[in-house]
Coordinates of C-alpha atoms and ligand atoms in Angstrom, one line a residue:
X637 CA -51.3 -3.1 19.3
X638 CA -52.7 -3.8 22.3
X639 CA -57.3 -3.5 23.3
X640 CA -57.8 0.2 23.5
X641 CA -59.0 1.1 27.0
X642 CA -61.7 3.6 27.9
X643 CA -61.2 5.8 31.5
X644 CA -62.8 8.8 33.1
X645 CA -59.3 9.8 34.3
X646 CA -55.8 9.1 33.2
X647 CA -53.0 10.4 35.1
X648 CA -49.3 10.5 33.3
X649 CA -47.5 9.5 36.3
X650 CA -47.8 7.5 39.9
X651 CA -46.0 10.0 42.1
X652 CA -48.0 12.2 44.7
X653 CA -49.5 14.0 42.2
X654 CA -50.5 11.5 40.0
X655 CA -51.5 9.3 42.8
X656 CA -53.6 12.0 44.4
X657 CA -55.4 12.9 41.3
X658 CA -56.6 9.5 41.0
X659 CA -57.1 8.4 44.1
X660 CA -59.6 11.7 44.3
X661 CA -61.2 11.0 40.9
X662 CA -62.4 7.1 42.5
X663 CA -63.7 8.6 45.5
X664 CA -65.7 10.7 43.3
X665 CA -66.9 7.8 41.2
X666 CA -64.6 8.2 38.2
X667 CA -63.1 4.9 36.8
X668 CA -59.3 5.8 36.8
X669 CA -56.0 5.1 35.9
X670 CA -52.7 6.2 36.3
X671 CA -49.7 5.2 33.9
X672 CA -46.8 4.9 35.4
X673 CA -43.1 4.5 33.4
X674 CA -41.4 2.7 36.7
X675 CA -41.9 -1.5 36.3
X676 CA -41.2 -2.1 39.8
X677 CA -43.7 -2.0 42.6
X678 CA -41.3 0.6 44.1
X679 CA -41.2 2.4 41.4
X680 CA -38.7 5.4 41.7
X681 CA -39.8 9.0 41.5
X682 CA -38.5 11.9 43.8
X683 CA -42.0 11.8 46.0
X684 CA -40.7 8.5 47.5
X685 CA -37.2 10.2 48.0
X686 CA -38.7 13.1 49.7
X687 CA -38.0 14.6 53.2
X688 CA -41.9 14.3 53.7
X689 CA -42.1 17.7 55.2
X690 CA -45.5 19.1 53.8
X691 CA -44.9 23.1 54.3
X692 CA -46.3 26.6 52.5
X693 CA -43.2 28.4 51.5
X694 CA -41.8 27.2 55.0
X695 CA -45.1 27.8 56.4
X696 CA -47.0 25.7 58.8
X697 CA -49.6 24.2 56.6
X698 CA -52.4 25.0 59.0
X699 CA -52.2 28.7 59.2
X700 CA -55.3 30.6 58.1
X701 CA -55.0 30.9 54.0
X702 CA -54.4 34.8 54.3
X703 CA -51.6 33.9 56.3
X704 CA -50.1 31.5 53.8
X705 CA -50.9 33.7 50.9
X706 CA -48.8 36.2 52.2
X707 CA -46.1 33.5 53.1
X708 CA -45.9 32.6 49.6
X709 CA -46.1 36.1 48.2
X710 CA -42.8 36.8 50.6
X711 CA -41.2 34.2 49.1
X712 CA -41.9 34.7 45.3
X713 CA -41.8 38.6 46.0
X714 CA -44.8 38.0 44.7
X715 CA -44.5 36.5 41.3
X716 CA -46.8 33.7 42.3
X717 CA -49.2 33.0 39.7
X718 CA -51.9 34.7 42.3
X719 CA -54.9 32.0 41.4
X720 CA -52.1 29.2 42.1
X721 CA -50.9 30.8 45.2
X722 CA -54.8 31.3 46.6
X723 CA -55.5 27.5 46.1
X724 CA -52.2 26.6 47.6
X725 CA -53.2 29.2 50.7
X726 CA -57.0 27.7 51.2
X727 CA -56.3 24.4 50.2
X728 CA -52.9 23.1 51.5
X729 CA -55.1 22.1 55.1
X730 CA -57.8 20.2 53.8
X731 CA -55.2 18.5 51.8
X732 CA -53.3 16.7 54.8
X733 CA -56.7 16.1 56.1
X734 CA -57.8 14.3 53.3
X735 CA -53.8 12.6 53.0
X736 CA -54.6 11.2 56.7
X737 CA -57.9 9.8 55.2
X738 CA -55.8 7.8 53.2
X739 CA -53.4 6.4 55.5
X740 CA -51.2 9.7 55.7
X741 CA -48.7 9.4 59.4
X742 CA -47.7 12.7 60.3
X743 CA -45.1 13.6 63.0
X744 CA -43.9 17.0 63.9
X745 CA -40.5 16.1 63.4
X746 CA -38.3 18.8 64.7
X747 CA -39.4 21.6 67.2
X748 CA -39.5 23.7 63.7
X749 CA -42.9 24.8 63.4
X750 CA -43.4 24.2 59.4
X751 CA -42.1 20.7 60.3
X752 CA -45.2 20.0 61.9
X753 CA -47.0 17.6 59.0
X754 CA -44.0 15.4 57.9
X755 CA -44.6 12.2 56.8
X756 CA -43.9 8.9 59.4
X757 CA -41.5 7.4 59.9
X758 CA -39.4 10.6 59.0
X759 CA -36.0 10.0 57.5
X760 CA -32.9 9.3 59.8
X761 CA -30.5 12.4 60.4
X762 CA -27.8 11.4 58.3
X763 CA -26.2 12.4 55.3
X764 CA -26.8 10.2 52.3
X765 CA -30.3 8.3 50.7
X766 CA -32.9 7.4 53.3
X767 CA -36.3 6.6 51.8
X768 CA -36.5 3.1 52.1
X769 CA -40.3 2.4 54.2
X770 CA -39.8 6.2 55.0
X771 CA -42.7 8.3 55.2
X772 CA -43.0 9.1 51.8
X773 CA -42.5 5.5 50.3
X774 CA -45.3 4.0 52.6
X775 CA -47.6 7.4 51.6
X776 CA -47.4 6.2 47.9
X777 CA -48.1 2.4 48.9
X778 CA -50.8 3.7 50.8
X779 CA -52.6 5.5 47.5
X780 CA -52.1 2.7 45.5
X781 CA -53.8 0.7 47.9
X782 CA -56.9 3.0 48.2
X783 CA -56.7 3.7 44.5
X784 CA -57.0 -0.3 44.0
X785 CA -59.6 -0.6 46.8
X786 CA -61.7 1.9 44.4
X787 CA -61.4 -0.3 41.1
X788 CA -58.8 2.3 39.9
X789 CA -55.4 0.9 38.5
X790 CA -51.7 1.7 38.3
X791 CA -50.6 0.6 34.8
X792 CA -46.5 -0.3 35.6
X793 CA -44.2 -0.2 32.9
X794 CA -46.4 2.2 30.8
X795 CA -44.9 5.2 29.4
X796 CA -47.1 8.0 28.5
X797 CA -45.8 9.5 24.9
X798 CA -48.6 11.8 23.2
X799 CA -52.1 12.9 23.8
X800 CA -54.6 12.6 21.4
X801 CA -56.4 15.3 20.4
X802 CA -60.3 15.5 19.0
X803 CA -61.7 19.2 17.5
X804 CA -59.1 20.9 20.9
X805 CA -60.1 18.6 22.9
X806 CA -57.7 15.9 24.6
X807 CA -59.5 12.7 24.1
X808 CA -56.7 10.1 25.2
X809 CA -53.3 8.9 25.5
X810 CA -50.9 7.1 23.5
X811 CA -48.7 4.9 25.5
X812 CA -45.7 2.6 25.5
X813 CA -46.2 -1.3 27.4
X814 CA -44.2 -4.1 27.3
X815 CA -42.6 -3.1 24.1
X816 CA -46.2 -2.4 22.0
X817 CA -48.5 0.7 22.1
X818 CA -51.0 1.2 23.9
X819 CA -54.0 3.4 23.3
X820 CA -56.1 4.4 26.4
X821 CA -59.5 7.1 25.7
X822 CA -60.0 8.7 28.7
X823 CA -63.0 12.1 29.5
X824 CA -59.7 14.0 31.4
X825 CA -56.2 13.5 31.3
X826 CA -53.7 14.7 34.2
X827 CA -50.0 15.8 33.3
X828 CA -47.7 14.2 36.6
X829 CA -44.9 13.1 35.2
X830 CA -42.7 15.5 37.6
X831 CA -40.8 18.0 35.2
X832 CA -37.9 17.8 33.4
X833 CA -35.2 17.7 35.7
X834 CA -33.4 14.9 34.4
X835 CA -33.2 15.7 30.7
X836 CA -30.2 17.1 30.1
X837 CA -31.2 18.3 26.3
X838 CA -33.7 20.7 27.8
X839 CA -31.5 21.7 31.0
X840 CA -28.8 22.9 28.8
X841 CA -32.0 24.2 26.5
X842 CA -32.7 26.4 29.4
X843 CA -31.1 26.5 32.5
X844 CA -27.4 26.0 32.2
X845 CA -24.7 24.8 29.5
X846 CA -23.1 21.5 31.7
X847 CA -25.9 19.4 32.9
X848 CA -23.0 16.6 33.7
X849 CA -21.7 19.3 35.8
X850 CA -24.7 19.9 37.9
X851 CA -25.6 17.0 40.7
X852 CA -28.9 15.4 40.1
X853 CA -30.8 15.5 43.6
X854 CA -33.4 13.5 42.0
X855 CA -34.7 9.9 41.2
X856 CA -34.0 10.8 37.6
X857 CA -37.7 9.5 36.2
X858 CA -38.8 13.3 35.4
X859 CA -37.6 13.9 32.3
X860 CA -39.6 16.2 30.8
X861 CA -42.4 14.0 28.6
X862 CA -45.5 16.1 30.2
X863 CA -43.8 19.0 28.9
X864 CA -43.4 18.3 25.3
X865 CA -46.7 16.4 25.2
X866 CA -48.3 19.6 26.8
X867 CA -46.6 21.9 24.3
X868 CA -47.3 19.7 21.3
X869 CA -51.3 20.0 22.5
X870 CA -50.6 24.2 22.4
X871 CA -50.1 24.8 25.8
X872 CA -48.4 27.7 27.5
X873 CA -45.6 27.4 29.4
X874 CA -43.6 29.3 32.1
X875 CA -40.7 30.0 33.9
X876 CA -38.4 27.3 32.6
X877 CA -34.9 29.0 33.4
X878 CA -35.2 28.3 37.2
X879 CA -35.3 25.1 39.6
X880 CA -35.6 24.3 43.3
X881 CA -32.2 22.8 44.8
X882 CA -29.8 22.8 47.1
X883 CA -25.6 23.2 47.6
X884 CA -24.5 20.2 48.2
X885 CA -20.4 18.9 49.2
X886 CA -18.5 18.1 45.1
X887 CA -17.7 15.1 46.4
X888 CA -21.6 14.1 46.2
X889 CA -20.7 14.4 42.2
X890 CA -18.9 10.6 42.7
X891 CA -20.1 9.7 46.2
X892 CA -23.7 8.9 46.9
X893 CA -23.4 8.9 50.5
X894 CA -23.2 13.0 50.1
X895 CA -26.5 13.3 49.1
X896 CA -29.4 14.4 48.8
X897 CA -28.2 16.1 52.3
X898 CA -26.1 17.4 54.1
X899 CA -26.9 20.6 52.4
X900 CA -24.1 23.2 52.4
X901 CA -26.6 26.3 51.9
X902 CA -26.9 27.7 55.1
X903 CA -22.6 28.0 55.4
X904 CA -22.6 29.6 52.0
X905 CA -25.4 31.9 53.2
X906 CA -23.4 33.1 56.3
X907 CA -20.1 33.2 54.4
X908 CA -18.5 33.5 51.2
X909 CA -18.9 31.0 47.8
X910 CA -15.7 31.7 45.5
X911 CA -14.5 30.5 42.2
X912 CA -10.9 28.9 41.1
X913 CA -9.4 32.3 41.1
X914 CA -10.7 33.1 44.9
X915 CA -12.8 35.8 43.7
X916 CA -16.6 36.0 44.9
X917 CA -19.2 35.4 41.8
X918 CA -22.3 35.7 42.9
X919 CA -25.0 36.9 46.0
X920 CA -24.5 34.8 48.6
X921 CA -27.7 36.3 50.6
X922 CA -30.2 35.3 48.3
X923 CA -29.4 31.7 50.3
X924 CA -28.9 28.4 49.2
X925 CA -31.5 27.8 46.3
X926 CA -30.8 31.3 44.5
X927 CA -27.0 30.3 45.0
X928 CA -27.8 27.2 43.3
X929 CA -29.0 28.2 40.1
X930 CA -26.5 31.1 39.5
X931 CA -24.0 27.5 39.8
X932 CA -25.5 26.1 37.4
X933 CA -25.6 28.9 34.7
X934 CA -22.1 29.0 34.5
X935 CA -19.6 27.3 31.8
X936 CA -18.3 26.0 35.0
X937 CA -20.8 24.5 38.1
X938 CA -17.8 22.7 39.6
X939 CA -15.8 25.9 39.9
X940 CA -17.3 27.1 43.6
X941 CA -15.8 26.9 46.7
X942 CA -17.1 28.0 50.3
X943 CA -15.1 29.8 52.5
X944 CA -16.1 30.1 56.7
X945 CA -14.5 30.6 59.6
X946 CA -14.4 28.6 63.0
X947 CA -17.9 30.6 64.7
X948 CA -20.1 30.0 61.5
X949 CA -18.8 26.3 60.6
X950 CA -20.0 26.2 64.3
X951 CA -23.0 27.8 64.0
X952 CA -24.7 27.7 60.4
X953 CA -22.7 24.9 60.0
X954 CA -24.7 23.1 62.5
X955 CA -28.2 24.9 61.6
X956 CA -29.7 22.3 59.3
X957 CA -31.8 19.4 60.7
X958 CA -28.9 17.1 58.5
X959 CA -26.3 19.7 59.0
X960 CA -22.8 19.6 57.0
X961 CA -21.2 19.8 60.7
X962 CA -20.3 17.0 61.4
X963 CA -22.1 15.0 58.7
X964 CA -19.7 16.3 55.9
X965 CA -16.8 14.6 57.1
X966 CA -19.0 11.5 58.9
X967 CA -19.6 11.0 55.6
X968 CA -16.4 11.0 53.5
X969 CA -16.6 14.9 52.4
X970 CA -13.7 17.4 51.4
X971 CA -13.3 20.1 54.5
X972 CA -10.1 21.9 54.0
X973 CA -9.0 23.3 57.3
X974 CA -5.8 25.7 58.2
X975 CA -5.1 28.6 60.8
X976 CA -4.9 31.3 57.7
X977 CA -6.5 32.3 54.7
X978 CA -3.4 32.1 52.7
X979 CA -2.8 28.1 54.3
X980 CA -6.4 27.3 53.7
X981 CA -5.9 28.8 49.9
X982 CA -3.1 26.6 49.1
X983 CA -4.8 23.9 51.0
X984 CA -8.1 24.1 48.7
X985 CA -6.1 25.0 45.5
X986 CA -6.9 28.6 45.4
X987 CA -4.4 31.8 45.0
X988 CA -3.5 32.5 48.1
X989 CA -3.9 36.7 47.6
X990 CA -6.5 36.6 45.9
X991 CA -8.9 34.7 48.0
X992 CA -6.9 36.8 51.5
X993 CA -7.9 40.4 49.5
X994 CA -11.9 38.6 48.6
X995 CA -11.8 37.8 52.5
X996 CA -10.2 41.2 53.6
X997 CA -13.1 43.3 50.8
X998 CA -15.8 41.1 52.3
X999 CA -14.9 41.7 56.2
X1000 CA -14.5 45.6 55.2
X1001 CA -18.1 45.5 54.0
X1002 CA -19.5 43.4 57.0
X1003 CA -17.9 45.7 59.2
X1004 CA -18.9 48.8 57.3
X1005 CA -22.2 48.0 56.2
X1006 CA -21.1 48.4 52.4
X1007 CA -22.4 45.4 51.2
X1008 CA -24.0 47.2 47.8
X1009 CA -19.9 48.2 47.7
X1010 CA -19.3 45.0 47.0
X1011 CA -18.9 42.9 43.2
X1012 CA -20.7 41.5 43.5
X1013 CA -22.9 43.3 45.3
X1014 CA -24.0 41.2 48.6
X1015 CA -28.0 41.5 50.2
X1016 CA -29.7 40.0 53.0
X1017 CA -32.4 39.1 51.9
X1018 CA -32.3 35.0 53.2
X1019 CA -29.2 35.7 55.4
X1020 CA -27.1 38.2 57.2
X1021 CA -23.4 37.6 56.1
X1022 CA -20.6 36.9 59.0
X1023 CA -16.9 38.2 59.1
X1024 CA -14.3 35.5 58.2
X1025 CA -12.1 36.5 60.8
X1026 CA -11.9 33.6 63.3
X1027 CA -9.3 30.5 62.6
X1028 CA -9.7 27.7 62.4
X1029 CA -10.4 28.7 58.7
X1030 CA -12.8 26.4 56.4
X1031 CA -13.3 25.6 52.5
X1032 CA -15.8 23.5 51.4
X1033 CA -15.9 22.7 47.8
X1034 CA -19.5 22.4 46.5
X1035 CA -21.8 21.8 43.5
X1036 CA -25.7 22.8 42.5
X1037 CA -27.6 19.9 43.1
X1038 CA -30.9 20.2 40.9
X1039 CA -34.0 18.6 42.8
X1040 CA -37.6 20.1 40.6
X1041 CA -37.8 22.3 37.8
X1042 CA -39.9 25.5 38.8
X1043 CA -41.0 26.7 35.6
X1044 CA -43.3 24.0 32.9
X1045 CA -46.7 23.9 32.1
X1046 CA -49.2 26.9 33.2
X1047 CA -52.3 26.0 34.8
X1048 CA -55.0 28.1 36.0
X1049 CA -56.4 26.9 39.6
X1050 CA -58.3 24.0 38.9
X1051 CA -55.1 22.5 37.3
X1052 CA -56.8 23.2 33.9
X1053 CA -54.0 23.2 31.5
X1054 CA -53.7 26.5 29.4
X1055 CA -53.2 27.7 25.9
X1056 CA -50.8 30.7 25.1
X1057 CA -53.9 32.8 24.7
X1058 CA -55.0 31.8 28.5
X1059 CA -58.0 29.8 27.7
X1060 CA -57.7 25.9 29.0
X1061 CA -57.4 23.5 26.8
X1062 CA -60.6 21.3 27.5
X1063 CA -59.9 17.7 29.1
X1064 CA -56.4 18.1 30.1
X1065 CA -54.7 19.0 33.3
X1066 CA -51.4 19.0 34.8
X1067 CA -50.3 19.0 38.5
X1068 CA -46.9 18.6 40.7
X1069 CA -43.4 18.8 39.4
X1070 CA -44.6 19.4 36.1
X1071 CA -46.3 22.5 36.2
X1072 CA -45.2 26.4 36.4
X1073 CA -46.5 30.0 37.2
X1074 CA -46.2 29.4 41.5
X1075 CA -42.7 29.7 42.6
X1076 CA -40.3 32.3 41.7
X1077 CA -39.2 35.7 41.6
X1078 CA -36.0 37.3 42.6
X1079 CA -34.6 35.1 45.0
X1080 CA -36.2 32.2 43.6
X1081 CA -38.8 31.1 46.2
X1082 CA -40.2 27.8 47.2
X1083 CA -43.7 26.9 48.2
X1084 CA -43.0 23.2 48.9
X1085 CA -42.9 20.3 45.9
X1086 CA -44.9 17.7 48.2
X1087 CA -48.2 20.8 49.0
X1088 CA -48.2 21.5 45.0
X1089 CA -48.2 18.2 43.9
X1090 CA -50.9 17.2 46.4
X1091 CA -53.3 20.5 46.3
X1092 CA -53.5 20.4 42.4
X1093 CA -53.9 16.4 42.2
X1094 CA -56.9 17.4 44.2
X1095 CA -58.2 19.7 42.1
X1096 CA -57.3 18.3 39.2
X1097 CA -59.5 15.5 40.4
X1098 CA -62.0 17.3 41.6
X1099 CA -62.8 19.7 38.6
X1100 CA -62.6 16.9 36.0
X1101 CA -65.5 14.9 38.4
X1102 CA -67.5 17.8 37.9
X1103 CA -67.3 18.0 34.2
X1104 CA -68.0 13.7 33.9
X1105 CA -70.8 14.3 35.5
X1106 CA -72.1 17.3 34.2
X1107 CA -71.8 15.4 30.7
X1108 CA -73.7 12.4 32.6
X1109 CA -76.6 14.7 33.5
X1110 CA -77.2 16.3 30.5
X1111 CA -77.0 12.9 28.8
X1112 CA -80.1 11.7 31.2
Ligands
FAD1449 C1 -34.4 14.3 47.9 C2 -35.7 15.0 47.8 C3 -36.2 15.5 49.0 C4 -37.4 16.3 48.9 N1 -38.0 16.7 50.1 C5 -39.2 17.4 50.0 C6 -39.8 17.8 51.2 O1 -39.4 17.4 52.4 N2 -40.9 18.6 51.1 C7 -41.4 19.0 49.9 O2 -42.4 19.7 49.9 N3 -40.8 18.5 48.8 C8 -39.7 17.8 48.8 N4 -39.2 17.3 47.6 C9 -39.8 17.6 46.4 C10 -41.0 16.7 46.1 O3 -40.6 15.4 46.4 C11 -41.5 16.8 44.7 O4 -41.7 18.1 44.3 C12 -42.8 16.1 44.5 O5 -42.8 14.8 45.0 C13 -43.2 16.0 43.0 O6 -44.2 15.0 42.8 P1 -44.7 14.7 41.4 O7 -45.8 13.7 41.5 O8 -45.1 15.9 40.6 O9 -43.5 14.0 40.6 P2 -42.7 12.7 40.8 O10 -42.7 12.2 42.2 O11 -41.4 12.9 40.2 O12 -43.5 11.6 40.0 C14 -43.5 11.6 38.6 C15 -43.8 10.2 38.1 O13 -44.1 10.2 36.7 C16 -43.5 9.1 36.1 N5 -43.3 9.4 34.7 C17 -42.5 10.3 34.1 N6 -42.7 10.4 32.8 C18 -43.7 9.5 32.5 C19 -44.4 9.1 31.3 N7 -44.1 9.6 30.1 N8 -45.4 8.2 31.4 C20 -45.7 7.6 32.6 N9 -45.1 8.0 33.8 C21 -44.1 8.9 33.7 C22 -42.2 9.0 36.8 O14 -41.7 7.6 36.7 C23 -42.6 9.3 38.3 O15 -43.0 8.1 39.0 C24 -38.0 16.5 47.7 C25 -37.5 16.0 46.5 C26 -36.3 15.2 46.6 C27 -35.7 14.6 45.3

């Protein structure tokens, strides 16, 4: 057994949110740590594989807080946990302020307006990984620096595996290090460990039954620990049947130079997304992340094809800042191409009449306006859908690529952790990748990993100071 270690704050984790959390509890004089599984000093964790683009639910991250609120509400159609949402809104500013204090390099990089904070350097635009001394990556270098700079410390190769618990209270941690335990008292602890989207056990627990079916569009160091540690200390959680991702090229399944991008979404969004018997199974104009998790509730993920025609491959196709147009083939991906929709079927391995009468049903609808005609039924909610009418014809075969869990452990605005009755559970928190109760509702919107992860490290931080040194004070 190794000493026992006393700390103000302990975080369960060394990505943004983690980081953040600590680095905010030195400035405000705690004496913190953060355990972090990853041995190497590049640890991996999806913050360092991020795009970098801090947004609010695709929101410029400097609009007034009503302005976001309502961004976010849009998004979630208003399932947002509404305290979460309002400290997202009035917070997600000061939070790239206080990430420039740090070291933080922002670029606007794209005319896009919501790209306006991303992190510098900004990845290249190509398909395939691209962190490497990226924005992101030199962001985290940059925390551990300040966090060191403030007598704080990142404990490598320690894996957080319970809490310990005193009369309701979360005392401490019991960790794993170099092979022996480690037990580390601490006034607060901070859940960052990311989720669980690389545990397959609790993916097929509950999102979908073929986890090896579904693309991992992660670093694969979130696998749900925070979670059962959380649960195990009676807290609530929320929302576990949903996950932020993307549509990605099948090929990505075996060829890592398909992803994390290009992402296929907005194609599928314009067009049509069909299964082995050419038959439409789902709403394409919920867009790309809805599409996404009705994949990967199926028996089979692998089963979906998309199916465009020569004006959106040329359009949508090209929409994305990493777009599948040309990047798909650039990069060694399947785009099956013929003059007809019966060539294309037999081409992509699909029944010829059945996929011609879904394309002929789908046009008739377009034309018509019958969408809600349609099985099933097609909205517009994230995109307006196009006729297939114009050859060249296209099919893109395509898997769910999972890159955060939504749902996990409910919080209340300070990044208290809560109990099933709603009362926090006193000296723990969670933030990030691991938490639930913000994003949601019925076309499963995003507020932006990076913002949540940041904002509630923050105020993770922050609250926790307050109670050390309310305790200090009434100890004087
Ligand atoms: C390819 C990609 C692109 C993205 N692009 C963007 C973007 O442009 N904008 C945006 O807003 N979001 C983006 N995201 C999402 C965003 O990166 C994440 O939501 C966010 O970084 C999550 O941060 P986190 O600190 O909660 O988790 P993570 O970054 O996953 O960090 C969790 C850390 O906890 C550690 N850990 C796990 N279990 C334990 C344990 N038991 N004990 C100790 N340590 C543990 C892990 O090793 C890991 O280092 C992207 C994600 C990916 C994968």
């Amino acid at each position: 057994m190794n000493e026992p270690r006393h700390f103000d704050l302990v975080t369960i984790g060394g990505g943004f949110a983690g980081l953040c959390a600590a680095v905010r509890g030195a400035e405000l004089g705690l004496r913190t740590a953060v355990l972090e599984t990853g041995t190497e000093d590049g640890y991996l964790c999806s913050s360092r594989w991020a795009g970098g683009i801090f947004h609010v639910s695709y929101h410029d991250v400097k609009l007034s807080p009503d302005k976001l609120l309502a961004a976010i509400n849009r998004q979630t159609s208003g399932e947002a946990d509404q305290q979460l949402a309002a400290a997202i809104a009035a917070d997600a500013g000061r939070t790239v302020d206080w990430l420039a204090r740090q070291g933080a390099a922002f670029t606007q990089a794209s005319p896009v307006g919501w790209h306006r904070f991303t992190l510098a350097p900004p990845r290249a635009p190509v398909a395939g990984p691209d962190w490497q001394n990226r924005g992101p990556d030199r962001l985290l270098g940059e925390l551990r620096r300040r966090l060191e700079e403030r007598q704080g410390r990142l404990l490598l190769g320690t894996r957080a595996e319970s809490l310990r618990l005193e009369r309701g209270r979360v005392t401490g941690v019991t960790a794993h290090q170099d092979g022996e335990m480690l037990d580390v008292s601490a006034g607060a602890v901070v859940i960052a460990d990311g989720g669980f989207p690389g545990n397959a056990e609790l993916f097929r627990k509950y999102i979908g039954p073929r986890p090896d079916r579904v693309l991992m569009r992660h670093a694969g160091t979130a696998v749900g620990d925070g979670l059962k540690m959380a649960a195990d200390a009676g807290a609530a959680v929320v929302g576990l049947d949903r996950f932020y991702g993307h549509l990605l090229s099948r090929d990505a399944m075996e060829n890592k130079g398909l992803w994390p991008y290009p992402q296929i979404d907005a194609v599928a969004t314009a067009a049509i997304v069909v299964d082995q018997r050419g038959y439409r199974i789902l709403d394409e104009g919920l867009g790309g992340i809805s599409i996404t998790n009705d994949l990967a509730q199926l028996d089979d993920p692998l089963c979906a094809t998309v199916i465009c025609d020569a004006p959106i491959w040329d359009t949508a196709g090209k929409a994305a800042q990493i777009p599948p147009n040309p990047q798909l083939l650039a990069a060694g991906g399947t785009l099956h191409q013929a003059d007809t929709i019966e060539a294309l079927a037999e081409t992509a391995g699909l029944p010829p009449q059945n996929l011609a009468a879904t394309v002929f049903e789908h046009n008739d609808a377009v034309r018509f306006n019958r969408l809600v005609t349609l099985l099933p039924a097609r909205s517009t909610r994230n995109g307006a859908p196009r006729r297939i009418e114009t050859p060249p014809f296209f099919a893109i075969p395509i898997c769910a690529g999972i890159t955060n869990t939504m749902g996990g452990i409910a919080i209340d605005e300070h990044g208290r952790v809560k109990r099933r009755d709603g009362l926090a559970i006193a000296g723990l928190y969670a933030a990030g990748g691991t938490t639930g109760g913000l994003e949601g509702g019925g076309a499963l919107g995003y507020v932006g990993g990076l913002i949540k992860a940041c904002v509630f490290g923050l105020r993770a931080a922050e609250h926790a100071a307050g109670q050390c040194h309310r305790k200090e004070n009434v100890l004087k």
